[in-house]
CSV table of C-alpha atoms and ligand atoms in Angstrom, one decimal:
chain,number,residue,atom,x,y,z
Q,329,MET,CA,-9.5,-21.5,-18.7
Q,330,THR,CA,-8.1,-25.0,-19.1
Q,331,GLU,CA,-5.3,-24.8,-16.5
Q,332,LYS,CA,-6.3,-25.1,-12.8
Q,333,ARG,CA,-5.9,-21.7,-11.1
Q,334,ALA,CA,-3.0,-21.4,-8.6
Q,335,GLN,CA,-4.1,-21.2,-5.0
Q,336,PHE,CA,-2.5,-20.1,-1.8
Q,337,ALA,CA,-1.5,-23.2,0.1
Q,338,THR,CA,-2.3,-22.4,3.7
Q,339,ARG,CA,-4.5,-20.1,5.9
Q,340,LEU,CA,-1.3,-18.5,7.2
Q,341,GLY,CA,-0.2,-18.0,3.7
Q,342,VAL,CA,-3.4,-16.1,2.9
Q,343,ILE,CA,-3.0,-13.8,5.9
Q,344,ALA,CA,0.7,-13.3,5.2
Q,345,THR,CA,0.2,-12.5,1.6
Q,346,THR,CA,-2.7,-10.1,2.0
Q,347,VAL,CA,-1.0,-8.4,5.0
Q,348,GLY,CA,2.2,-8.5,2.9
Q,349,SER,CA,0.4,-6.6,0.2
Q,350,ALA,CA,-1.1,-4.1,2.6
Q,351,VAL,CA,2.0,-3.5,4.8
Q,352,GLY,CA,4.8,-1.7,3.0
Q,353,LEU,CA,6.0,1.8,2.2
Q,354,GLY,CA,2.4,3.0,2.6
Q,355,ASN,CA,2.7,2.4,6.3
Q,356,ILE,CA,6.3,3.1,7.1
Q,357,TRP,CA,7.1,5.8,4.6
Q,358,ARG,CA,3.8,7.3,3.4
Q,359,PHE,CA,1.7,7.4,6.6
Q,360,PRO,CA,4.3,9.3,8.7
Q,361,PHE,CA,4.9,11.9,6.0
Q,362,GLU,CA,1.2,12.4,5.1
Q,363,ALA,CA,0.4,12.7,8.8
Q,364,GLY,CA,3.3,15.1,9.3
Q,365,VAL,CA,2.1,17.3,6.4
Q,366,HIS,CA,-1.6,17.2,7.5
Q,367,GLY,CA,-1.2,17.9,11.2
Q,368,GLY,CA,-0.8,14.6,12.9
Q,369,GLY,CA,-3.6,13.4,15.2
Q,370,ALA,CA,-6.6,14.6,13.3
Q,371,PHE,CA,-5.2,12.9,10.1
Q,372,LEU,CA,-4.8,9.6,12.0
Q,373,LEU,CA,-8.3,9.7,13.3
Q,374,ILE,CA,-9.8,10.3,9.9
Q,375,ASP,CA,-7.6,7.7,8.4
Q,376,LEU,CA,-8.9,5.2,11.0
Q,377,PHE,CA,-12.5,6.1,10.1
Q,378,PHE,CA,-11.8,5.4,6.4
Q,379,ILE,CA,-10.0,2.2,7.1
Q,380,PHE,CA,-12.6,0.6,9.4
Q,381,ILE,CA,-15.9,2.0,8.3
Q,382,ILE,CA,-15.3,2.1,4.5
Q,383,GLY,CA,-12.1,0.1,3.9
Q,384,VAL,CA,-13.1,-3.2,5.6
Q,385,PRO,CA,-16.4,-3.5,3.8
Q,386,VAL,CA,-14.8,-2.6,0.5
Q,387,VAL,CA,-12.0,-5.1,1.1
Q,388,CYS,CA,-14.8,-7.7,1.6
Q,389,ALA,CA,-16.4,-6.6,-1.6
Q,390,GLU,CA,-13.2,-7.1,-3.5
Q,391,PHE,CA,-12.8,-10.6,-1.9
Q,392,ILE,CA,-16.3,-11.6,-2.8
Q,393,ILE,CA,-15.8,-10.6,-6.5
Q,394,GLY,CA,-12.4,-12.3,-6.7
Q,395,ARG,CA,-13.2,-15.6,-5.1
Q,396,HIS,CA,-16.6,-15.9,-6.7
Q,397,THR,CA,-15.2,-15.5,-10.2
Q,398,GLY,CA,-11.7,-16.8,-9.7
Q,399,LEU,CA,-10.6,-14.2,-12.3
Q,400,ASN,CA,-8.5,-11.1,-12.8
Q,401,VAL,CA,-10.0,-7.6,-12.3
Q,402,ARG,CA,-11.2,-7.1,-15.8
Q,403,GLY,CA,-12.3,-10.7,-16.4
Q,404,ALA,CA,-14.3,-10.7,-13.1
Q,405,PHE,CA,-16.5,-7.8,-14.3
Q,406,ARG,CA,-16.7,-9.3,-17.8
Q,407,VAL,CA,-18.3,-12.4,-16.3
Q,408,LEU,CA,-20.4,-10.7,-13.7
Q,409,ALA,CA,-21.8,-7.9,-15.8
Q,410,PRO,CA,-21.3,-8.7,-19.5
Q,411,GLY,CA,-21.6,-5.8,-21.8
Q,412,LYS,CA,-22.1,-3.3,-19.0
Q,413,PRO,CA,-19.7,-0.4,-18.1
Q,414,TRP,CA,-18.8,-1.8,-14.7
Q,415,GLY,CA,-15.7,-3.3,-16.2
Q,416,ILE,CA,-14.2,0.2,-16.4
Q,417,VAL,CA,-13.0,-0.4,-12.8
Q,418,GLY,CA,-10.7,-3.1,-14.3
Q,419,TYR,CA,-9.0,-0.7,-16.6
Q,420,LEU,CA,-8.7,2.0,-14.0
Q,421,GLY,CA,-7.1,-0.6,-11.6
Q,422,ILE,CA,-4.6,-1.6,-14.2
Q,423,ILE,CA,-3.6,2.0,-14.9
Q,424,ALA,CA,-3.4,2.8,-11.1
Q,425,SER,CA,-1.3,-0.3,-10.5
Q,426,ILE,CA,1.3,0.8,-13.1
Q,427,LEU,CA,1.4,4.4,-11.8
Q,428,ILE,CA,1.9,3.1,-8.2
Q,429,LEU,CA,4.4,0.6,-9.2
Q,430,SER,CA,6.4,3.3,-10.9
Q,431,PHE,CA,6.8,5.8,-8.1
Q,432,TYR,CA,6.8,3.1,-5.4
Q,433,SER,CA,9.8,1.5,-6.9
Q,434,VAL,CA,11.7,4.7,-6.6
Q,435,VAL,CA,11.2,4.8,-2.9
Q,436,ALA,CA,11.9,1.0,-2.7
Q,437,GLY,CA,15.1,1.9,-4.6
Q,438,TRP,CA,16.0,4.4,-1.8
Q,439,THR,CA,15.8,1.5,0.7
Q,440,LEU,CA,18.4,-0.3,-1.4
Q,441,GLU,CA,20.6,2.7,-1.3
Q,442,TYR,CA,20.2,2.9,2.4
Q,443,ILE,CA,21.1,-0.8,2.9
Q,444,TYR,CA,24.3,0.0,1.0
Q,445,GLN,CA,24.9,3.2,3.0
Q,446,SER,CA,24.3,1.4,6.3
Q,447,LEU,CA,26.9,-1.2,5.3
Q,448,THR,CA,29.4,1.5,4.5
Q,449,GLY,CA,28.6,3.5,7.7
Q,450,PHE,CA,27.0,6.4,5.7
Q,451,GLY,CA,30.4,7.4,4.5
Q,452,GLY,CA,31.4,8.5,8.0
Q,453,VAL,CA,28.7,11.1,8.2
Q,454,SER,CA,27.0,11.1,11.6
Q,455,SER,CA,25.6,14.7,12.2
Q,456,ILE,CA,21.9,15.2,11.4
Q,457,ALA,CA,22.7,18.1,9.1
Q,458,GLY,CA,25.2,15.8,7.2
Q,459,LEU,CA,22.6,13.0,6.9
Q,460,HIS,CA,20.1,15.5,5.5
Q,461,SER,CA,22.3,16.8,2.8
Q,462,GLN,CA,23.5,13.3,2.0
Q,463,PHE,CA,19.9,12.3,1.3
Q,464,ASP,CA,19.2,15.4,-0.7
Q,465,GLY,CA,22.4,14.9,-2.7
Q,466,PHE,CA,21.4,11.3,-3.4
Q,467,ALA,CA,17.7,11.9,-4.3
Q,468,THR,CA,18.5,14.7,-6.7
Q,469,SER,CA,21.5,13.0,-8.4
Q,470,ASN,CA,21.0,11.9,-12.0
Q,471,TRP,CA,21.8,8.2,-12.1
Q,472,ARG,CA,21.9,6.6,-8.6
Q,473,PRO,CA,18.2,6.7,-7.7
Q,474,ALA,CA,17.3,5.6,-11.3
Q,475,MET,CA,19.8,2.7,-11.0
Q,476,TRP,CA,18.3,1.5,-7.8
Q,477,THR,CA,14.8,1.8,-9.2
Q,478,LEU,CA,15.7,-0.4,-12.1
Q,479,ILE,CA,17.5,-2.9,-9.9
Q,480,PHE,CA,14.4,-3.1,-7.7
Q,481,LEU,CA,12.1,-3.7,-10.6
Q,482,ALA,CA,14.5,-6.4,-12.0
Q,483,ILE,CA,14.3,-8.2,-8.6
Q,484,ASN,CA,10.5,-8.1,-9.0
Q,485,TYR,CA,10.7,-9.7,-12.3
Q,486,PHE,CA,12.6,-12.7,-11.0
Q,487,ILE,CA,10.2,-13.3,-8.2
Q,488,LEU,CA,7.0,-12.8,-10.2
Q,489,ALA,CA,8.1,-15.0,-13.1
Q,490,ARG,CA,8.4,-17.9,-10.6
Q,491,GLY,CA,4.7,-18.0,-10.0
Q,492,VAL,CA,2.2,-17.2,-7.3
Q,493,GLN,CA,2.6,-19.7,-4.6
Q,494,LYS,CA,6.3,-20.5,-4.5
Q,495,GLY,CA,7.6,-16.9,-4.8
Q,496,ILE,CA,5.2,-14.8,-2.9
Q,497,GLU,CA,3.9,-17.0,-0.2
Q,498,LYS,CA,7.1,-18.3,1.1
Q,499,MET,CA,8.7,-14.9,1.3
Q,500,SER,CA,5.8,-13.3,3.1
Q,501,ASN,CA,5.6,-16.1,5.7
Q,502,ILE,CA,9.1,-15.4,7.0
Q,503,MET,CA,9.2,-11.6,6.5
Q,504,MET,CA,6.1,-10.3,8.1
Q,505,PRO,CA,6.6,-11.6,11.7
Q,506,LEU,CA,10.2,-10.4,11.6
Q,507,LEU,CA,9.1,-6.9,10.6
Q,508,PHE,CA,6.7,-6.6,13.6
Q,509,VAL,CA,9.4,-7.6,16.0
Q,510,ILE,CA,11.9,-5.1,14.8
Q,511,LEU,CA,9.3,-2.3,14.7
Q,512,ILE,CA,8.5,-2.9,18.3
Q,513,VAL,CA,12.2,-2.7,19.3
Q,514,PHE,CA,12.5,0.6,17.5
Q,515,CYS,CA,9.3,1.9,19.1
Q,516,ILE,CA,10.7,1.2,22.6
Q,517,ASN,CA,13.9,3.0,21.6
Q,518,SER,CA,11.9,6.1,20.3
Q,519,LEU,CA,9.7,6.2,23.4
Q,520,ARG,CA,12.8,6.8,25.5
Q,521,MET,CA,13.9,9.9,23.6
Q,522,PRO,CA,13.5,13.4,25.1
Q,523,GLY,CA,11.0,14.4,22.4
Q,524,ALA,CA,8.7,11.4,23.0
Q,525,ALA,CA,5.9,13.3,24.8
Q,526,GLU,CA,5.7,15.9,22.1
Q,527,GLY,CA,5.9,13.4,19.3
Q,528,LEU,CA,3.1,11.3,20.8
Q,529,SER,CA,0.9,14.2,21.4
Q,530,PHE,CA,1.5,15.3,17.7
Q,531,LEU,CA,0.5,11.8,16.6
Q,532,PHE,CA,-2.4,11.1,18.9
Q,533,LYS,CA,-3.9,14.4,19.9
Q,534,PRO,CA,-6.3,15.5,17.2
Q,535,ASP,CA,-6.3,19.2,16.4
Q,536,PHE,CA,-9.5,19.6,14.4
Q,537,SER,CA,-8.7,23.1,13.4
Q,538,GLN,CA,-6.2,21.5,11.0
Q,539,VAL,CA,-9.0,19.5,9.2
Q,540,THR,CA,-9.7,20.9,5.8
Q,541,PRO,CA,-11.4,19.1,2.9
Q,542,SER,CA,-7.9,18.4,1.4
Q,543,VAL,CA,-6.9,16.7,4.6
Q,544,MET,CA,-10.0,14.5,4.3
Q,545,LEU,CA,-9.1,13.7,0.7
Q,546,GLY,CA,-5.5,12.9,1.8
Q,547,ALA,CA,-6.6,10.6,4.6
Q,548,MET,CA,-9.1,8.8,2.3
Q,549,GLY,CA,-6.3,8.3,-0.2
Q,550,GLN,CA,-4.0,7.0,2.5
Q,551,ALA,CA,-6.6,4.5,3.7
Q,552,PHE,CA,-7.1,3.1,0.2
Q,553,PHE,CA,-3.5,3.1,-0.6
Q,554,SER,CA,-2.5,1.4,2.6
Q,555,LEU,CA,-5.1,-1.3,2.2
Q,556,SER,CA,-4.2,-1.9,-1.5
Q,557,LEU,CA,-7.8,-1.1,-2.1
Q,558,GLY,CA,-9.9,0.1,-5.1
Q,559,LEU,CA,-7.7,-1.1,-7.9
Q,560,GLY,CA,-8.5,-4.8,-8.0
Q,561,CYS,CA,-5.3,-6.0,-6.2
Q,562,LEU,CA,-7.5,-7.8,-3.7
Q,563,ILE,CA,-9.8,-9.1,-6.4
Q,564,THR,CA,-6.8,-10.7,-8.0
Q,565,TYR,CA,-5.4,-12.1,-4.8
Q,566,SER,CA,-8.7,-13.5,-3.6
Q,567,SER,CA,-9.1,-15.3,-6.9
Q,568,TYR,CA,-6.3,-17.5,-5.5
Q,569,PHE,CA,-8.2,-18.1,-2.2
Q,570,LYS,CA,-9.7,-21.5,-1.4
Q,571,GLN,CA,-13.4,-21.8,-0.8
Q,572,GLU,CA,-12.8,-22.3,3.0
Q,573,THR,CA,-10.9,-19.0,3.4
Q,574,PRO,CA,-13.0,-16.8,5.8
Q,575,LEU,CA,-13.3,-13.5,4.0
Q,576,LEU,CA,-14.6,-11.2,6.8
Q,577,ARG,CA,-12.0,-12.4,9.3
Q,578,THR,CA,-9.2,-12.1,6.7
Q,579,ALA,CA,-10.4,-8.5,5.9
Q,580,GLY,CA,-10.5,-7.6,9.7
Q,581,ILE,CA,-7.1,-9.1,10.4
Q,582,MET,CA,-5.6,-7.4,7.4
Q,583,ALA,CA,-6.9,-3.9,8.3
Q,584,SER,CA,-5.9,-4.3,12.0
Q,585,LEU,CA,-2.4,-5.3,11.3
Q,586,ASP,CA,-2.0,-2.7,8.6
Q,587,THR,CA,-3.2,0.0,11.0
Q,588,LEU,CA,-0.9,-1.3,13.7
Q,589,VAL,CA,2.2,-1.1,11.5
Q,590,ALA,CA,1.3,2.5,10.5
Q,591,ILE,CA,0.8,3.6,14.1
Q,592,LEU,CA,4.1,1.9,15.1
Q,593,ALA,CA,5.9,3.7,12.4
Q,594,GLY,CA,4.4,7.0,13.7
Q,595,ILE,CA,5.6,6.1,17.2
Q,596,ILE,CA,9.0,5.6,15.8
Q,597,ILE,CA,9.2,8.7,13.7
Q,598,PHE,CA,7.5,11.6,15.6
Q,599,PRO,CA,9.4,11.4,18.9
Q,600,ALA,CA,12.6,11.5,16.9
Q,601,VAL,CA,11.3,14.4,14.8
Q,602,PHE,CA,10.8,16.5,17.9
Q,603,THR,CA,13.9,15.2,19.6
Q,604,PHE,CA,16.1,16.4,16.7
Q,605,GLY,CA,14.1,19.6,16.2
Q,606,MET,CA,13.0,18.7,12.7
Q,607,GLU,CA,10.0,19.7,10.7
Q,608,PRO,CA,7.2,17.0,10.7
Q,609,ALA,CA,5.9,18.4,7.4
Q,610,ALA,CA,9.1,17.6,5.5
Q,611,GLY,CA,7.2,15.5,2.9
Q,612,PRO,CA,8.5,12.3,1.2
Q,613,LYS,CA,12.0,12.6,2.5
Q,614,LEU,CA,10.9,12.7,6.2
Q,615,VAL,CA,11.4,9.1,7.0
Q,616,PHE,CA,14.7,8.7,5.1
Q,617,GLU,CA,16.2,11.6,6.9
Q,618,ILE,CA,14.9,10.7,10.4
Q,619,LEU,CA,15.6,7.0,10.5
Q,620,PRO,CA,19.4,7.1,10.0
Q,621,SER,CA,19.5,9.7,12.7
Q,622,ILE,CA,17.7,7.4,15.1
Q,623,PHE,CA,19.9,4.4,14.3
Q,624,MET,CA,23.1,6.4,14.8
Q,625,ARG,CA,22.1,6.9,18.4
Q,626,MET,CA,21.5,3.2,19.1
Q,627,PRO,CA,24.2,0.8,20.2
Q,628,GLY,CA,25.2,-1.5,17.3
Q,629,SER,CA,23.8,1.1,14.9
Q,630,MET,CA,25.0,-0.5,11.7
Q,631,LEU,CA,23.3,-3.8,12.5
Q,632,TRP,CA,20.0,-2.2,13.3
Q,633,SER,CA,20.2,0.1,10.3
Q,634,VAL,CA,21.0,-2.8,7.8
Q,635,LEU,CA,18.3,-5.0,9.3
Q,636,PHE,CA,15.7,-2.3,9.2
Q,637,PHE,CA,16.3,-1.3,5.6
Q,638,ILE,CA,16.4,-4.9,4.5
Q,639,LEU,CA,13.0,-5.5,6.1
Q,640,LEU,CA,11.6,-2.3,4.6
Q,641,PHE,CA,12.9,-3.4,1.2
Q,642,LEU,CA,11.2,-6.8,1.6
Q,643,ALA,CA,8.0,-5.2,2.8
Q,644,SER,CA,8.0,-3.1,-0.3
Q,645,LEU,CA,8.7,-6.1,-2.5
Q,646,SER,CA,5.6,-8.0,-1.2
Q,647,SER,CA,3.5,-4.9,-2.0
Q,648,THR,CA,4.9,-4.4,-5.5
Q,649,ILE,CA,4.5,-8.1,-6.2
Q,650,SER,CA,0.8,-7.8,-5.3
Q,651,MET,CA,0.3,-4.7,-7.5
Q,652,SER,CA,2.1,-6.3,-10.5
Q,653,GLU,CA,-0.1,-9.4,-10.1
Q,654,ILE,CA,-3.1,-7.2,-11.2
Q,655,THR,CA,-1.7,-6.7,-14.7
Q,656,ILE,CA,-0.1,-10.1,-14.9
Q,657,ALA,CA,-3.3,-12.0,-14.1
Q,658,TYR,CA,-5.1,-9.7,-16.6
Q,659,MET,CA,-2.7,-10.5,-19.4
Q,660,THR,CA,-2.5,-14.2,-18.7
Q,661,ASP,CA,-6.2,-14.7,-18.2
Q,662,GLU,CA,-7.5,-12.5,-20.9
Q,663,PHE,CA,-4.9,-12.7,-23.7
Q,664,GLY,CA,-3.3,-16.0,-22.9
Q,665,PHE,CA,0.2,-14.5,-22.4
Q,666,SER,CA,2.7,-16.8,-20.7
Q,667,ARG,CA,3.5,-15.7,-17.1
Q,668,ARG,CA,7.0,-14.7,-18.1
Q,669,LYS,CA,5.9,-12.6,-21.0
Q,670,ALA,CA,3.1,-10.8,-19.0
Q,671,THR,CA,5.6,-10.1,-16.2
Q,672,GLY,CA,8.2,-8.8,-18.7
Q,673,CYS,CA,5.7,-6.4,-20.2
Q,674,ASN,CA,4.5,-5.1,-16.9
Q,675,ILE,CA,8.1,-4.6,-15.6
Q,676,VAL,CA,9.4,-2.9,-18.7
Q,677,VAL,CA,6.6,-0.3,-18.6
Q,678,ALA,CA,7.3,0.3,-14.9
Q,679,MET,CA,11.0,0.7,-15.7
Q,680,VAL,CA,10.4,3.5,-18.1
Q,681,LEU,CA,7.9,5.4,-15.9
Q,682,GLY,CA,9.9,4.6,-12.8
Q,683,THR,CA,13.1,6.1,-14.2
Q,684,LEU,CA,11.1,9.3,-15.0
Q,685,CYS,CA,9.8,9.4,-11.4
Q,686,ALA,CA,13.3,8.9,-10.1
Q,687,LEU,CA,14.6,11.7,-12.2
Q,688,SER,CA,11.7,14.0,-11.1
Q,689,PHE,CA,13.6,14.8,-7.9
Q,690,GLY,CA,16.6,16.1,-10.0
Q,691,MET,CA,17.1,16.4,-13.7
Q,692,ILE,CA,13.4,16.8,-14.6
Q,693,SER,CA,12.1,18.4,-11.5
Q,694,ASP,CA,10.7,21.2,-13.6
Q,695,TRP,CA,8.4,18.9,-15.5
Q,696,THR,CA,5.2,19.6,-13.5
Q,697,VAL,CA,1.5,19.2,-14.0
Q,698,CYS,CA,-0.6,21.5,-11.7
Q,699,GLY,CA,2.5,22.1,-9.7
Q,700,LEU,CA,3.2,18.4,-9.1
Q,701,THR,CA,6.3,16.7,-10.2
Q,702,LEU,CA,5.8,13.3,-12.0
Q,703,PHE,CA,6.5,11.4,-8.8
Q,704,ASN,CA,3.9,13.5,-6.8
Q,705,LEU,CA,1.5,13.5,-9.7
Q,706,PHE,CA,1.5,9.7,-10.0
Q,707,ASP,CA,1.0,9.4,-6.2
Q,708,TYR,CA,-1.8,12.0,-6.1
Q,709,LEU,CA,-3.6,10.7,-9.1
Q,710,SER,CA,-3.6,7.1,-8.1
Q,711,SER,CA,-4.1,7.3,-4.3
Q,712,ASN,CA,-6.4,10.3,-4.0
Q,713,ILE,CA,-8.4,9.9,-7.2
Q,714,ILE,CA,-8.4,6.5,-8.9
Q,715,LEU,CA,-8.4,4.2,-5.9
Q,716,PRO,CA,-11.4,5.9,-4.2
Q,717,ILE,CA,-13.3,6.0,-7.5
Q,718,GLY,CA,-12.5,2.3,-7.9
Q,719,GLY,CA,-13.6,1.7,-4.3
Q,720,MET,CA,-16.9,3.5,-4.9
Q,721,ILE,CA,-17.7,1.6,-8.1
Q,722,ILE,CA,-16.8,-1.8,-6.4
Q,723,SER,CA,-19.0,-1.0,-3.3
Q,724,VAL,CA,-22.0,0.1,-5.4
Q,725,PHE,CA,-21.6,-3.0,-7.6
Q,726,VAL,CA,-21.5,-5.5,-4.7
Q,727,GLY,CA,-24.1,-3.5,-2.7
Q,728,TRP,CA,-26.7,-3.0,-5.4
Q,729,VAL,CA,-26.0,-5.1,-8.5
Q,730,LEU,CA,-24.4,-8.4,-7.4
Q,731,ASP,CA,-26.8,-11.2,-6.5
Q,732,ARG,CA,-27.4,-11.1,-2.7
Q,733,SER,CA,-27.1,-14.9,-2.5
Q,734,VAL,CA,-23.5,-14.6,-3.8
Q,735,VAL,CA,-22.7,-12.1,-1.2
Q,736,ARG,CA,-24.1,-14.3,1.6
Q,737,ARG,CA,-22.5,-17.4,0.3
Q,738,GLU,CA,-19.1,-15.9,0.0
Q,739,LEU,CA,-19.2,-14.2,3.4
Q,740,MET,CA,-20.7,-17.1,5.4
Q,741,THR,CA,-18.2,-19.5,7.0
Q,742,ASP,CA,-18.9,-23.1,7.9
Q,743,ASP,CA,-18.0,-22.6,11.6
Q,744,GLY,CA,-20.9,-20.2,12.2
Q,745,SER,CA,-18.6,-17.4,13.3
Q,746,VAL,CA,-20.2,-15.0,10.8
Q,747,ARG,CA,-23.6,-13.8,12.0
Q,748,PRO,CA,-26.4,-12.5,9.7
Q,749,TRP,CA,-26.1,-9.0,11.3
Q,750,MET,CA,-22.5,-8.8,10.2
Q,751,ILE,CA,-23.4,-9.5,6.6
Q,752,ARG,CA,-26.2,-6.9,6.9
Q,753,LEU,CA,-23.7,-4.3,8.3
Q,754,VAL,CA,-21.3,-4.9,5.5
Q,755,THR,CA,-24.1,-4.6,3.0
Q,756,ILE,CA,-25.3,-1.3,4.5
Q,757,CYS,CA,-21.8,0.1,4.3
Q,758,LEU,CA,-21.4,-0.9,0.7
Q,759,ARG,CA,-24.8,0.4,-0.3
Q,760,TYR,CA,-25.0,3.7,1.5
Q,761,ILE,CA,-22.1,4.7,3.7
Q,762,ALA,CA,-19.1,4.1,1.5
Q,763,PRO,CA,-20.5,5.6,-1.7
Q,764,ALA,CA,-21.9,8.6,0.2
Q,765,CYS,CA,-18.7,9.3,2.1
Q,766,ILE,CA,-16.4,8.9,-0.9
Q,767,GLY,CA,-18.7,11.1,-3.0
Q,768,LEU,CA,-18.8,13.8,-0.3
Q,769,VAL,CA,-15.0,13.8,0.2
Q,770,PHE,CA,-14.5,14.2,-3.6
Q,771,LEU,CA,-17.0,17.0,-3.8
Q,772,PHE,CA,-15.3,19.0,-1.1
Q,773,GLY,CA,-11.7,17.8,-1.4
Q,774,LEU,CA,-11.5,18.5,-5.1
Q,775,GLY,CA,-13.3,21.8,-4.7
Q,776,LEU,CA,-16.1,20.6,-6.9
Q,777,TRP,CA,-18.5,22.1,-4.4
I,514,LIG,N1,-0.6,-1.2,0.4
I,514,LIG,C1,0.7,-0.9,0.0
I,514,LIG,C2,1.5,-0.1,1.0
I,514,LIG,O1,0.8,0.4,2.0
I,514,LIG,O2,2.7,0.0,0.9
I,514,LIG,C3,0.8,-0.3,-1.4
I,514,LIG,C4,-0.1,-0.9,-2.4
I,514,LIG,C5,0.1,-2.3,-2.7
I,514,LIG,C6,-1.0,-0.2,-3.1
I,514,LIG,C7,-0.7,-2.9,-3.7
I,514,LIG,C8,-1.8,-0.8,-4.1
I,514,LIG,C9,-1.6,-2.1,-4.4
I,514,LIG,F1,-2.3,-2.7,-5.3
């Protein structure tokens, strides 16, 4: 490479962009609906286990690979293990990123529709039943969801084509703190609802009779998806880190803030679910049906609703930008594509697949594979299968194959805050705990055993 690699300018920028990648629809839309389907408290507990015991060490492993090589996901393995099959993780990551970008953009498109609906007062509809049928009518319609998906992807193109630092970093710095503030306001509002106690007990009281191998698989998928882990997104982002960026601390902060946002989203959604007598297991539409019902009951409802959906849209944008960066860095590093051309290719593919995902709620809802529509298939395949496989390969690679001195050097910080036992702990997780847990969950969750 002749050109100097772009870098994130400040420490705050590093935190804001990695948290910006992690925090998104995965926390506010996917977590509540998955927890709702899988029985609440027990799902949350297993998710936390996967985030902190497996997720944080694997995040560190991606950071080590990315910063050490300063390359994209495929290039990193090409340099670290030339001629060996480890690089397959690079290809899996690129495939997963495109699958996720496609279905994720559909939901991000829903947020755009809801900004519009909030501005126009939801067409005068205010009853809960009316809001439900309005969402159903919208999601199954033939052109509107596809139109918003395409608009969302076009916005991605313009931000991505401007480059790493200017586009991504500036936006994340402003948006993330604002999102936290507004989530806390909504939490306070939900906690004052009549169904608050029931909602909180659903979310926090684990009922282990609900835990099946498929709940474990779902929780593992959720942890990986939420941390943007296992597909090389964090390898790519950390290739833009400076040598001084503290990897362990960044991983810890990222996982903690990510978890906090998911829990806040749960505290917002479940009290409302029980207050309005709704079904927690409603699936992907849960959050979009509940939220407007919550806003309608707040003073100044239009303002809250517009603000919230704008923030949700921006949080989705910082996540889709990070997943697109995987493919863009790959094409620019490996094939010398210009940034614009690489961005264009990535977005065009996502536009085609995204349109199909958008239509899979309506016109092509009968196109199914193993009973899953395209939208659900892309989600299941990427989150529950490809990301954990990628995570397992990455953890085994850093735990067993990568030179120990590289691991130490990357994890150590100059200020002495990283102790040798911390590095030992991360290594043990990467060598034994992560591969064993992921392997076991696969064996049981997929019914292989
Ligand atoms: N972590 C994001 C979320 O929770 O919304 C989703 C995501 C972003 C997945 C980037 C994968 C990725 F590479």
